[in-house]
PDB file of C-alpha atoms in Angstrom:
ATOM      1  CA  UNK T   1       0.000   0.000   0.000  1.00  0.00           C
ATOM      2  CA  UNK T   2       1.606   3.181  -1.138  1.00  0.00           C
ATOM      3  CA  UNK T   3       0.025   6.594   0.594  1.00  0.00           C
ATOM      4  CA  UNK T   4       1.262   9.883   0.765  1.00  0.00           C
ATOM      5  CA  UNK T   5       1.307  12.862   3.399  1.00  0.00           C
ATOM      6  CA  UNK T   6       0.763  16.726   3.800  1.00  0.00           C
ATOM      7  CA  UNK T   7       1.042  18.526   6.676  1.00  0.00           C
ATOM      8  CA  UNK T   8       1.142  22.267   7.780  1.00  0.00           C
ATOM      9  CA  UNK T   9       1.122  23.170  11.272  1.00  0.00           C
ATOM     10  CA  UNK T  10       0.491  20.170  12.980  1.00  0.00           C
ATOM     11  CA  UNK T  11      -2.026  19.411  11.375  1.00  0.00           C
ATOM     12  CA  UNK T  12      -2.034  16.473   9.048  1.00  0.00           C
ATOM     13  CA  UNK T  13      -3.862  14.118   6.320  1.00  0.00           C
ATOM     14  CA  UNK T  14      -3.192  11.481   4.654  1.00  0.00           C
ATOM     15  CA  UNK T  15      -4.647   9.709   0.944  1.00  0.00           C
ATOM     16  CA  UNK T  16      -3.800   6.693  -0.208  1.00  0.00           C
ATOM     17  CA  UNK T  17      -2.983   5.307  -3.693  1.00  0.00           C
ATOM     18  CA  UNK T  18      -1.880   8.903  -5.107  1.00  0.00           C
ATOM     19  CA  UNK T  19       1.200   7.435  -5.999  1.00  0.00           C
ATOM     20  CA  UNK T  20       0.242   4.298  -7.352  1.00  0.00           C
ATOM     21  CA  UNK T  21       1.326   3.212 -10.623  1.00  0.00           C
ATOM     22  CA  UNK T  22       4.036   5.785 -10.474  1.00  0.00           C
ATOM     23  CA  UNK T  23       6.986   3.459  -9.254  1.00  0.00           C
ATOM     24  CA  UNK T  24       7.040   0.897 -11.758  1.00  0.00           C
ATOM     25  CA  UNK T  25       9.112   1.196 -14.801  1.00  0.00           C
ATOM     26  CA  UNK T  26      10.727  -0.997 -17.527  1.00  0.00           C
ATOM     27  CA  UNK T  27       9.966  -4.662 -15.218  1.00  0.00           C
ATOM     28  CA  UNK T  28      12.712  -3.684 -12.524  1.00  0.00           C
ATOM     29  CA  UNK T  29      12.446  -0.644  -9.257  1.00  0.00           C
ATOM     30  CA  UNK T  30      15.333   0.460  -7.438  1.00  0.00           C
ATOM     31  CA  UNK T  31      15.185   1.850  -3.888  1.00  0.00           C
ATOM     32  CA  UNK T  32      16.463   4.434  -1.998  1.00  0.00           C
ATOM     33  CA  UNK T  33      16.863   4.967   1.884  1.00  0.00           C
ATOM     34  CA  UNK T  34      18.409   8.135   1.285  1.00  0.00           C
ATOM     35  CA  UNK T  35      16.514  11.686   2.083  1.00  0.00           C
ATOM     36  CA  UNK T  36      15.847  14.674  -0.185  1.00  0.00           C
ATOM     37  CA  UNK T  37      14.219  17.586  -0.935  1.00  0.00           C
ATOM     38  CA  UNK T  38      12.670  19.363  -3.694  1.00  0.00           C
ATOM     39  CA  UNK T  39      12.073  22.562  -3.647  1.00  0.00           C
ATOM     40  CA  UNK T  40       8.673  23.372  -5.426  1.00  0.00           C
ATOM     41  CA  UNK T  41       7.562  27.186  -4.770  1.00  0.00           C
ATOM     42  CA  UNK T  42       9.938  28.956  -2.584  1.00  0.00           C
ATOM     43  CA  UNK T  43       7.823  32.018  -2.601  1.00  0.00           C
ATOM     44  CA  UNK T  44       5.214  30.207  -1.149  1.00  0.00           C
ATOM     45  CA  UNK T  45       6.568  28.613   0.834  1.00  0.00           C
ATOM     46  CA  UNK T  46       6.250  25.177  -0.337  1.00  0.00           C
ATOM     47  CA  UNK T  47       8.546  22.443  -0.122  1.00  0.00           C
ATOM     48  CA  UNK T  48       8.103  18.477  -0.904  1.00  0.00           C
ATOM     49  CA  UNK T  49      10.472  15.794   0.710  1.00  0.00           C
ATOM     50  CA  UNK T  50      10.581  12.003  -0.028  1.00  0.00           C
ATOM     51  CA  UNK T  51      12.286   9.653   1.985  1.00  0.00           C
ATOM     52  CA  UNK T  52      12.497   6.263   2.064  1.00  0.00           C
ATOM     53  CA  UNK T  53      10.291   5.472  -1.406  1.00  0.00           C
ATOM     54  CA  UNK T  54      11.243   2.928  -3.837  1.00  0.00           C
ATOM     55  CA  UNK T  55      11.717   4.774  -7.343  1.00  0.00           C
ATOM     56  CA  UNK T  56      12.987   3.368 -10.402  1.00  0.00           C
ATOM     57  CA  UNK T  57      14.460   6.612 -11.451  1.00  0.00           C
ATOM     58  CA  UNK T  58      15.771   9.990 -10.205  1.00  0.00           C
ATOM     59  CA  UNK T  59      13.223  11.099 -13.126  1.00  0.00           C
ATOM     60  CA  UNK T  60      10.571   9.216 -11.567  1.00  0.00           C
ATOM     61  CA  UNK T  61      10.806  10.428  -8.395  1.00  0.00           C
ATOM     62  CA  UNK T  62      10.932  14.129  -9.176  1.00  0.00           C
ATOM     63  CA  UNK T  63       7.926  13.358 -11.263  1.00  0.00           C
ATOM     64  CA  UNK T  64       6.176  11.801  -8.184  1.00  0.00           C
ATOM     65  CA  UNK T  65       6.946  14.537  -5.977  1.00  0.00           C
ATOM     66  CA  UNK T  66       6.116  17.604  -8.406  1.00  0.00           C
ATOM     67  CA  UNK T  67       2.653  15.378  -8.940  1.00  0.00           C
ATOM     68  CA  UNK T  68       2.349  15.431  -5.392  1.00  0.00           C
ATOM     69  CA  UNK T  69       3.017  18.904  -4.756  1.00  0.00           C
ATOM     70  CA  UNK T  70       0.537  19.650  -7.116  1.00  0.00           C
ATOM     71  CA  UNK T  71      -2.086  17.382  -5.966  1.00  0.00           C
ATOM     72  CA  UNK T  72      -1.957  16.857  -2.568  1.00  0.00           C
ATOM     73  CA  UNK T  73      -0.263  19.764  -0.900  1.00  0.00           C
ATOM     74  CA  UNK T  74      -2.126  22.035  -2.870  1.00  0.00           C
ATOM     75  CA  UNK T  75      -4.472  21.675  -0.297  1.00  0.00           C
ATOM     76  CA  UNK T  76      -2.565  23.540   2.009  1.00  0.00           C
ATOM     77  CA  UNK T  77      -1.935  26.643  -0.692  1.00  0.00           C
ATOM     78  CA  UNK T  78      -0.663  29.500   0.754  1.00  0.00           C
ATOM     79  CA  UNK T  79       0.540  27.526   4.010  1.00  0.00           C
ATOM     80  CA  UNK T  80       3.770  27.698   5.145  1.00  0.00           C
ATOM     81  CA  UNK T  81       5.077  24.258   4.492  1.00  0.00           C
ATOM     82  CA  UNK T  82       3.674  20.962   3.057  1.00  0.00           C
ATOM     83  CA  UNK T  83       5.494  17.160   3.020  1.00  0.00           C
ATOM     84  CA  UNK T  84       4.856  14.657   0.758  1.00  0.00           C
ATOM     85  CA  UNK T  85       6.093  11.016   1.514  1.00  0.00           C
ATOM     86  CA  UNK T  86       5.783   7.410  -0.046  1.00  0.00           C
ATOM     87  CA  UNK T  87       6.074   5.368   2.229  1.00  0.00           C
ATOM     88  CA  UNK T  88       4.888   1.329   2.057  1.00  0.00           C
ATOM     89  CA  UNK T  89       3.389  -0.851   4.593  1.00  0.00           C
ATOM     90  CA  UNK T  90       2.080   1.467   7.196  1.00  0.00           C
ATOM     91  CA  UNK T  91      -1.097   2.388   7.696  1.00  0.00           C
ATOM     92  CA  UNK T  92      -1.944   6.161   8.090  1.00  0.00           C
ATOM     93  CA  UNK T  93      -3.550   7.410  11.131  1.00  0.00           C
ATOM     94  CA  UNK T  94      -7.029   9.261  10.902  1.00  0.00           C
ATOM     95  CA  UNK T  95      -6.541  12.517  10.874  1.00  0.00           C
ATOM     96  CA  UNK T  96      -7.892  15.539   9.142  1.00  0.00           C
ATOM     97  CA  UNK T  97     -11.436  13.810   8.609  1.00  0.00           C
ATOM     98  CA  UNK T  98     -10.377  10.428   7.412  1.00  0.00           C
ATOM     99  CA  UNK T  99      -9.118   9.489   4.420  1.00  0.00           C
ATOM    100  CA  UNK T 100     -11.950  10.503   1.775  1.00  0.00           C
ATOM    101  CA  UNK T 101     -11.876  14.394   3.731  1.00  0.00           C
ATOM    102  CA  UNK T 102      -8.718  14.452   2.988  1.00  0.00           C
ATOM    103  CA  UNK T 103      -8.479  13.227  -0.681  1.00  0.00           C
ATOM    104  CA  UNK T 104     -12.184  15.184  -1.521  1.00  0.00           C
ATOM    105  CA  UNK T 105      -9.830  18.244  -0.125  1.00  0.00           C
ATOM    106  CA  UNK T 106      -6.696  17.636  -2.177  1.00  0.00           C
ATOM    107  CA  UNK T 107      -9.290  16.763  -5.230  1.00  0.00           C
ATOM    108  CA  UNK T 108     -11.659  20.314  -4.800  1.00  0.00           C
ATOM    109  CA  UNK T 109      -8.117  22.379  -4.403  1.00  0.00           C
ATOM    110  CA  UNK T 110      -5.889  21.228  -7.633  1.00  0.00           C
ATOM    111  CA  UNK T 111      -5.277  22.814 -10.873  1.00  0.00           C
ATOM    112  CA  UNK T 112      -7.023  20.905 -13.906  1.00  0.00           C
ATOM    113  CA  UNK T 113      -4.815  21.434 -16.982  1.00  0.00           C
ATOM    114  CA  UNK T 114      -6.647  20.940 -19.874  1.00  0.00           C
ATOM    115  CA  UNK T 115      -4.314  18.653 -22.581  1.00  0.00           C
ATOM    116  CA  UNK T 116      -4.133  18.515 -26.556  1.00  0.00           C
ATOM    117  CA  UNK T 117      -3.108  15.141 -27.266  1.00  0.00           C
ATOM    118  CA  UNK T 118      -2.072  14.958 -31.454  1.00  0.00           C
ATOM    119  CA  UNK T 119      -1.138  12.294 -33.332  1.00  0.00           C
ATOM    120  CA  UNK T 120       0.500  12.625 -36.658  1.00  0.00           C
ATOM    121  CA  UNK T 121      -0.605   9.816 -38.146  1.00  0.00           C
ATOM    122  CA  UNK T 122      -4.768   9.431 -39.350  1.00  0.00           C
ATOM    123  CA  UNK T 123      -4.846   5.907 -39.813  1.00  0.00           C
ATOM    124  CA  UNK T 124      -7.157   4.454 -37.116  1.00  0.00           C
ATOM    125  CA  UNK T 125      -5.071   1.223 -36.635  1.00  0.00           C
ATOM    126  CA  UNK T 126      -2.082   3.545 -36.379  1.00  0.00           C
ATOM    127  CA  UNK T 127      -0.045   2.490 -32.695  1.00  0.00           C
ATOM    128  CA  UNK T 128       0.797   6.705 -32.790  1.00  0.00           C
ATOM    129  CA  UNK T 129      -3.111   7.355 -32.384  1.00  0.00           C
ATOM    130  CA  UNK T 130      -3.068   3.993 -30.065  1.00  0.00           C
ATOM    131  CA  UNK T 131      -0.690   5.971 -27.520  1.00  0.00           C
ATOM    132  CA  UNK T 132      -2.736   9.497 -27.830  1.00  0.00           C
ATOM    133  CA  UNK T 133      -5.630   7.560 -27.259  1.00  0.00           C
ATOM    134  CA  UNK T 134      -4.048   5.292 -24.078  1.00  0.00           C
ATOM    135  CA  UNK T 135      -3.097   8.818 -22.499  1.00  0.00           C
ATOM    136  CA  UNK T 136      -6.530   9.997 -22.850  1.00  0.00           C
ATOM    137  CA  UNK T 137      -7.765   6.906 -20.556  1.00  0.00           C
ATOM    138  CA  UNK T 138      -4.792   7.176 -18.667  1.00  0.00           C
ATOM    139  CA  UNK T 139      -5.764  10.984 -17.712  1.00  0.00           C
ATOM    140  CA  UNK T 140      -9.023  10.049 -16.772  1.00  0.00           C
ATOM    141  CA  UNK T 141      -8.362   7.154 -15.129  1.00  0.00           C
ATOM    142  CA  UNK T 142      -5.258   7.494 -12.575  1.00  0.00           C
ATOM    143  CA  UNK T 143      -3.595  11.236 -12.668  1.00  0.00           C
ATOM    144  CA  UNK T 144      -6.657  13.628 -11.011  1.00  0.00           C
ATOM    145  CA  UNK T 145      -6.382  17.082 -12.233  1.00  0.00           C
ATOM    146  CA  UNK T 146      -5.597  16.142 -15.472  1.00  0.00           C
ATOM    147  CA  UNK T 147      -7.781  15.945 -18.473  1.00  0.00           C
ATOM    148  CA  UNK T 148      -6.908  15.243 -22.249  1.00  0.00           C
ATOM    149  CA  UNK T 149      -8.460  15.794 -25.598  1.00  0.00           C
ATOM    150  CA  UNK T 150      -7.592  13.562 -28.846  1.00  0.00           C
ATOM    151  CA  UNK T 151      -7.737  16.473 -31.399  1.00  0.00           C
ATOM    152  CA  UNK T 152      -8.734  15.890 -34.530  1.00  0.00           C
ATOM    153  CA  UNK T 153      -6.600  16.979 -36.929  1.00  0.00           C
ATOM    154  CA  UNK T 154      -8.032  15.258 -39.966  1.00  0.00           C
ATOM    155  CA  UNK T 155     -10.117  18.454 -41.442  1.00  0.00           C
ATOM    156  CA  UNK T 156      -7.183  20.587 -41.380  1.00  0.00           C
ATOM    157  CA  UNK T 157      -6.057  21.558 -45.212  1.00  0.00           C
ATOM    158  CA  UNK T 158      -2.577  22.047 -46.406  1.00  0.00           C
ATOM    159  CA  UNK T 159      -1.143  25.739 -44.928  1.00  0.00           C
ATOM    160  CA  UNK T 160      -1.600  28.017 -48.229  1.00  0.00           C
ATOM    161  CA  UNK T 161      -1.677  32.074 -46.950  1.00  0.00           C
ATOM    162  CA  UNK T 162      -4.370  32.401 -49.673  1.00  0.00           C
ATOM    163  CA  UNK T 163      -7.135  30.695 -47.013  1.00  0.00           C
ATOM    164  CA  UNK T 164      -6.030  33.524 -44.915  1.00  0.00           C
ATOM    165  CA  UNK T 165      -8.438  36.344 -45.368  1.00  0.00           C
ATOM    166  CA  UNK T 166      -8.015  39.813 -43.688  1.00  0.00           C
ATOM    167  CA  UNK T 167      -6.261  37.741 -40.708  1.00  0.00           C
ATOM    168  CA  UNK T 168      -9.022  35.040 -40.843  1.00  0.00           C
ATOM    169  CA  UNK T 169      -8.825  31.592 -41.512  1.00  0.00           C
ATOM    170  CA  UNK T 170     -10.614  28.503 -42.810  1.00  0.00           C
ATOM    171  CA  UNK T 171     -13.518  27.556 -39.480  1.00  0.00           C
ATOM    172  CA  UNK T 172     -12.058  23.919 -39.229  1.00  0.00           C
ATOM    173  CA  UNK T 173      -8.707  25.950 -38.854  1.00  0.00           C
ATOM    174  CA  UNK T 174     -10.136  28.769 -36.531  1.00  0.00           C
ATOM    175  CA  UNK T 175     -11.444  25.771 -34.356  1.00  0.00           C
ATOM    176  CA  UNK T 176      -7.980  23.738 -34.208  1.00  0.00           C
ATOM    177  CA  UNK T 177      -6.386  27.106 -33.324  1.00  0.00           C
ATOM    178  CA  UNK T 178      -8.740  28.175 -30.502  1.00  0.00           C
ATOM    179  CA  UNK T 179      -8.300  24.525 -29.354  1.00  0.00           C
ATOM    180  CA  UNK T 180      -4.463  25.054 -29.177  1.00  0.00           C
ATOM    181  CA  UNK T 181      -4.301  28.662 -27.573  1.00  0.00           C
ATOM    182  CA  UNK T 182      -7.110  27.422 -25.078  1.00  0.00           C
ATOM    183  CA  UNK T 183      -4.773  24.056 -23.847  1.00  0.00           C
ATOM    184  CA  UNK T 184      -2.527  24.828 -21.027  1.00  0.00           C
ATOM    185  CA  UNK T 185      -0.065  21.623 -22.722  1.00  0.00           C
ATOM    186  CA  UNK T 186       0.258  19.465 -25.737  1.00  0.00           C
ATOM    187  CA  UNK T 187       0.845  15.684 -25.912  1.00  0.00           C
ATOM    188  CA  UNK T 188       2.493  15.041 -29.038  1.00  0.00           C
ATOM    189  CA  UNK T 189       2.764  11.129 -30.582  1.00  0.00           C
ATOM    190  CA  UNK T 190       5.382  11.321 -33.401  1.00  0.00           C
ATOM    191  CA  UNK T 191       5.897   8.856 -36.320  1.00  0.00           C
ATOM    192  CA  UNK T 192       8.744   8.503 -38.246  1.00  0.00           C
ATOM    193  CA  UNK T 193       8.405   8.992 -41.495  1.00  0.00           C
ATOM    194  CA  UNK T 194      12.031   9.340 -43.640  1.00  0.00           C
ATOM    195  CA  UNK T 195      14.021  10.117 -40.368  1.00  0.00           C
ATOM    196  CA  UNK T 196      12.021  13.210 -39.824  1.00  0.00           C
ATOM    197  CA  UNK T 197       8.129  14.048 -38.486  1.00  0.00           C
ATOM    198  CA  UNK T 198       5.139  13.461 -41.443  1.00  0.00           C
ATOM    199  CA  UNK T 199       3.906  15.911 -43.240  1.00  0.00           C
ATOM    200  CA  UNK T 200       0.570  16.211 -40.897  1.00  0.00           C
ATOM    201  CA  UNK T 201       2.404  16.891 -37.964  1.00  0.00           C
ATOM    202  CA  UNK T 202       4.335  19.612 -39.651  1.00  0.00           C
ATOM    203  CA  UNK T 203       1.273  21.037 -40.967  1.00  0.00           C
ATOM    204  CA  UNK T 204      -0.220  21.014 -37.352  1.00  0.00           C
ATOM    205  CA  UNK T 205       2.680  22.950 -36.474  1.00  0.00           C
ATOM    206  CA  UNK T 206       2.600  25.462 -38.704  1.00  0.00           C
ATOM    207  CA  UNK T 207      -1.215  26.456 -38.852  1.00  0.00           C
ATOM    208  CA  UNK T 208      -0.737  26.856 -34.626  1.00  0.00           C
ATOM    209  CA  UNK T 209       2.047  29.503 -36.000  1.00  0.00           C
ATOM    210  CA  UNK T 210       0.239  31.234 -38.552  1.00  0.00           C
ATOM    211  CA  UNK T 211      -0.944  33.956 -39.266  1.00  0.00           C
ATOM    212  CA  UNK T 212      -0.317  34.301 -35.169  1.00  0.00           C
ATOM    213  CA  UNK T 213       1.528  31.934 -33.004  1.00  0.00           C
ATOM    214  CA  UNK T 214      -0.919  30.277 -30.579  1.00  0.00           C
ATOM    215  CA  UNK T 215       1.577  27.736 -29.275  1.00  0.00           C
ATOM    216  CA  UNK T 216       3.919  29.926 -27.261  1.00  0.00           C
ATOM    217  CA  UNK T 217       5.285  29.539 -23.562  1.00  0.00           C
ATOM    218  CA  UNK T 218       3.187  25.994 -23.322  1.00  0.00           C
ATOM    219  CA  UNK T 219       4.705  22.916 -22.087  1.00  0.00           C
ATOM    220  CA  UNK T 220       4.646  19.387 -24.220  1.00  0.00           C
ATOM    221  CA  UNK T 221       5.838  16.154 -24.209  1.00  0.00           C
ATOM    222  CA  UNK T 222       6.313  13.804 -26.965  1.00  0.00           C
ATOM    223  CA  UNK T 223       6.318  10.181 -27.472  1.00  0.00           C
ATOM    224  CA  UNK T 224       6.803   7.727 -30.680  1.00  0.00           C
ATOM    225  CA  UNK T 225       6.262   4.437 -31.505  1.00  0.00           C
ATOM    226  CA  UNK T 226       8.141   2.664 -34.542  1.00  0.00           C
ATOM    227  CA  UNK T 227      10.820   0.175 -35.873  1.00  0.00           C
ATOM    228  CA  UNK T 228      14.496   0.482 -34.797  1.00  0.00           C
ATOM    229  CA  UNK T 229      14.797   3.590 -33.050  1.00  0.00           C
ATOM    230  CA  UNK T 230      11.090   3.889 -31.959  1.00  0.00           C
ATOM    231  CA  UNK T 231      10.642   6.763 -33.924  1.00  0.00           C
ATOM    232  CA  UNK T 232      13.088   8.700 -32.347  1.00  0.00           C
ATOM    233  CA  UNK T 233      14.721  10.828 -34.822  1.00  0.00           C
ATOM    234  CA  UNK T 234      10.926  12.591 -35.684  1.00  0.00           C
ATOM    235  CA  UNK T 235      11.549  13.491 -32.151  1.00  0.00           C
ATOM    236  CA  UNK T 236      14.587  15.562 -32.491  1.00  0.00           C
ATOM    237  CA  UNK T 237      12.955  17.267 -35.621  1.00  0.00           C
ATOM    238  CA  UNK T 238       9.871  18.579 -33.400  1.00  0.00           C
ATOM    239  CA  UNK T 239      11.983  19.497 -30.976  1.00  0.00           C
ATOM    240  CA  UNK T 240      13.695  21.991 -33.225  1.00  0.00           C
ATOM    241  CA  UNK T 241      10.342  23.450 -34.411  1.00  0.00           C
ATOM    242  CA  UNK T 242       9.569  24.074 -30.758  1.00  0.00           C
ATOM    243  CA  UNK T 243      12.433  26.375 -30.482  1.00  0.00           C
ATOM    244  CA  UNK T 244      10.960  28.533 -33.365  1.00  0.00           C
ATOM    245  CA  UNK T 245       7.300  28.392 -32.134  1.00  0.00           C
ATOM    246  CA  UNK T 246       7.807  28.451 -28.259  1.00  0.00           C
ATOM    247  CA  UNK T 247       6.967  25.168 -27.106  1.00  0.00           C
ATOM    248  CA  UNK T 248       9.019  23.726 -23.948  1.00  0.00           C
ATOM    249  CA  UNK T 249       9.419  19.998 -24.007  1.00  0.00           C
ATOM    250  CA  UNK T 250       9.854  18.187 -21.058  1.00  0.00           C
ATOM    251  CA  UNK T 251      13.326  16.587 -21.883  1.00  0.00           C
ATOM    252  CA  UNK T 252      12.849  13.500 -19.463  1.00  0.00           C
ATOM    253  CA  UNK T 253      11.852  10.694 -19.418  1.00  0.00           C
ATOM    254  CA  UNK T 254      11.925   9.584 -22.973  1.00  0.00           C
ATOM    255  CA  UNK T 255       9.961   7.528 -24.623  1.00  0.00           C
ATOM    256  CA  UNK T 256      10.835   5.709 -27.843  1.00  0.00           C
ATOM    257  CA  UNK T 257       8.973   2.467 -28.437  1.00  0.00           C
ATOM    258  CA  UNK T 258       9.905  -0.508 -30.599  1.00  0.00           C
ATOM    259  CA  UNK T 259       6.684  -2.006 -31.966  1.00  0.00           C
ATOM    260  CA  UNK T 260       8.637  -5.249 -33.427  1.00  0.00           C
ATOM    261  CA  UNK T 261      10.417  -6.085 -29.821  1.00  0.00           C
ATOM    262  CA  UNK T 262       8.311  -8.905 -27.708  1.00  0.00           C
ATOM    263  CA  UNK T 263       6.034  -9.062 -26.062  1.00  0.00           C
ATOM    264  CA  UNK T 264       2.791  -7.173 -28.644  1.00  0.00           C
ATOM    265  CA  UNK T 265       2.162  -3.815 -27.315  1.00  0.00           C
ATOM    266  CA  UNK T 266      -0.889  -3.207 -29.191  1.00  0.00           C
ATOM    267  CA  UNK T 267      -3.769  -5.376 -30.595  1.00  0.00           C
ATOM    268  CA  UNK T 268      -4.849  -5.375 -33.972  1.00  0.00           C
ATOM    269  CA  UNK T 269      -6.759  -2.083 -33.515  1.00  0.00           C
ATOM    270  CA  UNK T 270      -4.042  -0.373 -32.702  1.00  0.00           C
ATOM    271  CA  UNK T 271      -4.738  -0.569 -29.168  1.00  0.00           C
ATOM    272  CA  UNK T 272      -2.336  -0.043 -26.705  1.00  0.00           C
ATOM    273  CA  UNK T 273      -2.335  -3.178 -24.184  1.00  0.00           C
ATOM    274  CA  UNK T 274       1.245  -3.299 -22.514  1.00  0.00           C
ATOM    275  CA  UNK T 275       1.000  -2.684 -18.899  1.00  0.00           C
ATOM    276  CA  UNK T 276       4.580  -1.853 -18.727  1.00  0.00           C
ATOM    277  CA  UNK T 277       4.014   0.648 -22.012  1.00  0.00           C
ATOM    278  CA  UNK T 278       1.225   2.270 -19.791  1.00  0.00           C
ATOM    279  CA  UNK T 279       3.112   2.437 -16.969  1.00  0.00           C
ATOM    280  CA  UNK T 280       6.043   4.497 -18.550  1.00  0.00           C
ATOM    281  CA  UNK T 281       3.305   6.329 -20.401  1.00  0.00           C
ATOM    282  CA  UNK T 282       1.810   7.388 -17.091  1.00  0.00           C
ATOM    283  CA  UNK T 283       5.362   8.509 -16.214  1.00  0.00           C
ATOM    284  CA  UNK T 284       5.666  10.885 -19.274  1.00  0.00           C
ATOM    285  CA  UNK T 285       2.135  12.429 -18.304  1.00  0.00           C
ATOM    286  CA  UNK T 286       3.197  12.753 -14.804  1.00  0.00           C
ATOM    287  CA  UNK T 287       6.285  14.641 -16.070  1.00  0.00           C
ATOM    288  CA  UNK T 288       4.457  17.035 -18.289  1.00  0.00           C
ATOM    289  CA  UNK T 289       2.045  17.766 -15.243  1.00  0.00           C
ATOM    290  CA  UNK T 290       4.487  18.930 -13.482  1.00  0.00           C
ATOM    291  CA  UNK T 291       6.437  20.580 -15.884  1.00  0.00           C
ATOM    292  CA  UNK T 292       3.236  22.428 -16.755  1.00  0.00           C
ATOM    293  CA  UNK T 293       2.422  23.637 -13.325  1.00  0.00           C
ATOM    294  CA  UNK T 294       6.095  25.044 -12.734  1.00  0.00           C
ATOM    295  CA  UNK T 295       5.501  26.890 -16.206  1.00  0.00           C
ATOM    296  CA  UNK T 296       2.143  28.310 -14.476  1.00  0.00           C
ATOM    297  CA  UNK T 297       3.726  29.334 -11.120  1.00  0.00           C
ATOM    298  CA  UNK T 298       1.439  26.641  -9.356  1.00  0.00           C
ATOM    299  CA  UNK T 299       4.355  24.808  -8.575  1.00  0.00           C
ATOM    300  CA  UNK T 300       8.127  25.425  -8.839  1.00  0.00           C
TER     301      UNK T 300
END
């Protein structure tokens, strides 16, 4: 049983489960006994400590705590400090109203970010859509204050200035753009196509940048699914058109995924069905939380 803590003043609450399905990565964990500390919003006051958690990565764990931070403490905004442990095997003491108090508390007081999860790939079957559409359920499922949208981007026409009329564009364009400037992040799943990102995605990109940019100052993460490198190199290639347009990738953890490497990850619908795939997917969107909130002064 995994739980975590927040305190302030003596006072103290506890919620179990936050963390679960946050510690398990790649088939293998790795524990630590030392202490440390994060420090998440210094002008607030607020600081987050771990000790004693099993985590299979220092990326893990910052994610953990940052999700955390944002989740839990945040029920103590504005207080002086707040704590946030993992700790297994002991049971939390009843304070602060029980258990459901506390977590109906944590749940009333925490940031939703509202995601844009694109794939750049249409095909149905397509494992790239598979992941977008995994992260959706993941969202709603297991990370509270976190809610995703699987944008269509199938409408969109090839960028050509001439559609662009006295500053307006095409509707089905107006609509993906208001989508995009309304998101506080992006989720972005990447094929390969020739070592570089397809022609969609790039499209995608550039309509959010034109006439106006409507991706700026946002946080993103991206994932890929493939042969080889796991699509990997498209990565690097939206990466560089984030620099031009303003977007802030999270830069770890990775994910590059082999589609040809045992066991199947998806079924024949393109469905993602790995439970290790989801767990390192849930990592990523844990990671981008966090990332996103830091970018929004909720946490730092």
């Amino acid at each position: 049983m995994t739980y975590a803590m927040a305190s302030m003043g003596g006072l103290t609450g506890f919620s179990q489960n936050v963390l679960d399905g946050s510690l398990q990565i790649s088939g293998s964990r790795l524990n630590t006994v030392s202490t440390s500390r994060i420090a998440l919003s210094r002008p607030a006051g607020l600081s987050v400590r771990a000790e004693q958690g099993s985590f299979d990565t220092e990326t893990s764990r910052r994610a953990v705590l940052s999700h955390v931070a944002a989740g839990l403490a945040g029920t103590f905004a504005n207080a002086a400090f707040a704590e946030a442990r993992s700790i297994k095997g002991v049971a939390p003491p009843p304070l602060f109203g029980g258990l459901q108090g506390m977590e109906a508390t944590a749940m009333a007081a925490q940031r939703v970010l509202k995601v844009v999860g694109i794939s750049g790939e249409l095909d149905e079957a397509s494992p790239n859509r598979g992941l977008v559409r995994a992260a959706v359920e993941i969202c709603k499922n297991s990370i509270p204050g976190m809610e995703m949208e699987n944008l269509d981007i199938s409408s969109l026409p090839f960028l050509n200035t001439d559609l662009v009329v006295n500053g307006t564009s095409p509707p089905e364009v107006e609509a993906f753009r208001k989508k995009i400037a309304e998101a506080d992040c992006y989720f972005f799943a990447s094929p390969e196509y020739n070592y570089s990102v397809t022609g969609l995605l790039k499209n995608v990109i550039d309509w959010g940048s034109y006439p106006t940019n409507v991706w700026g100052d946002k946080a993103a993460a991206i994932v890929s699914t493939g042969y080889d490198f796991g699509g990997g190199r498209s990565q690097y290639h939206l990466r560089q058109m984030g620099v031009r347009v303003d977007i802030h990738f999270i830069n770890t953890p990775e994910f590059f995924l082999n589609v040809l490497e045992p066991p199947p990850k998806f079924d024949k619908k393109g469905n993602l069905t790995d439970k290790e795939t989801k767990n390192r997917l849930r990592e990523i969107l844990l990671a981008l939380q966090a990332f996103a909130l830091r970018l929004d002064g909720n946490c730092k």
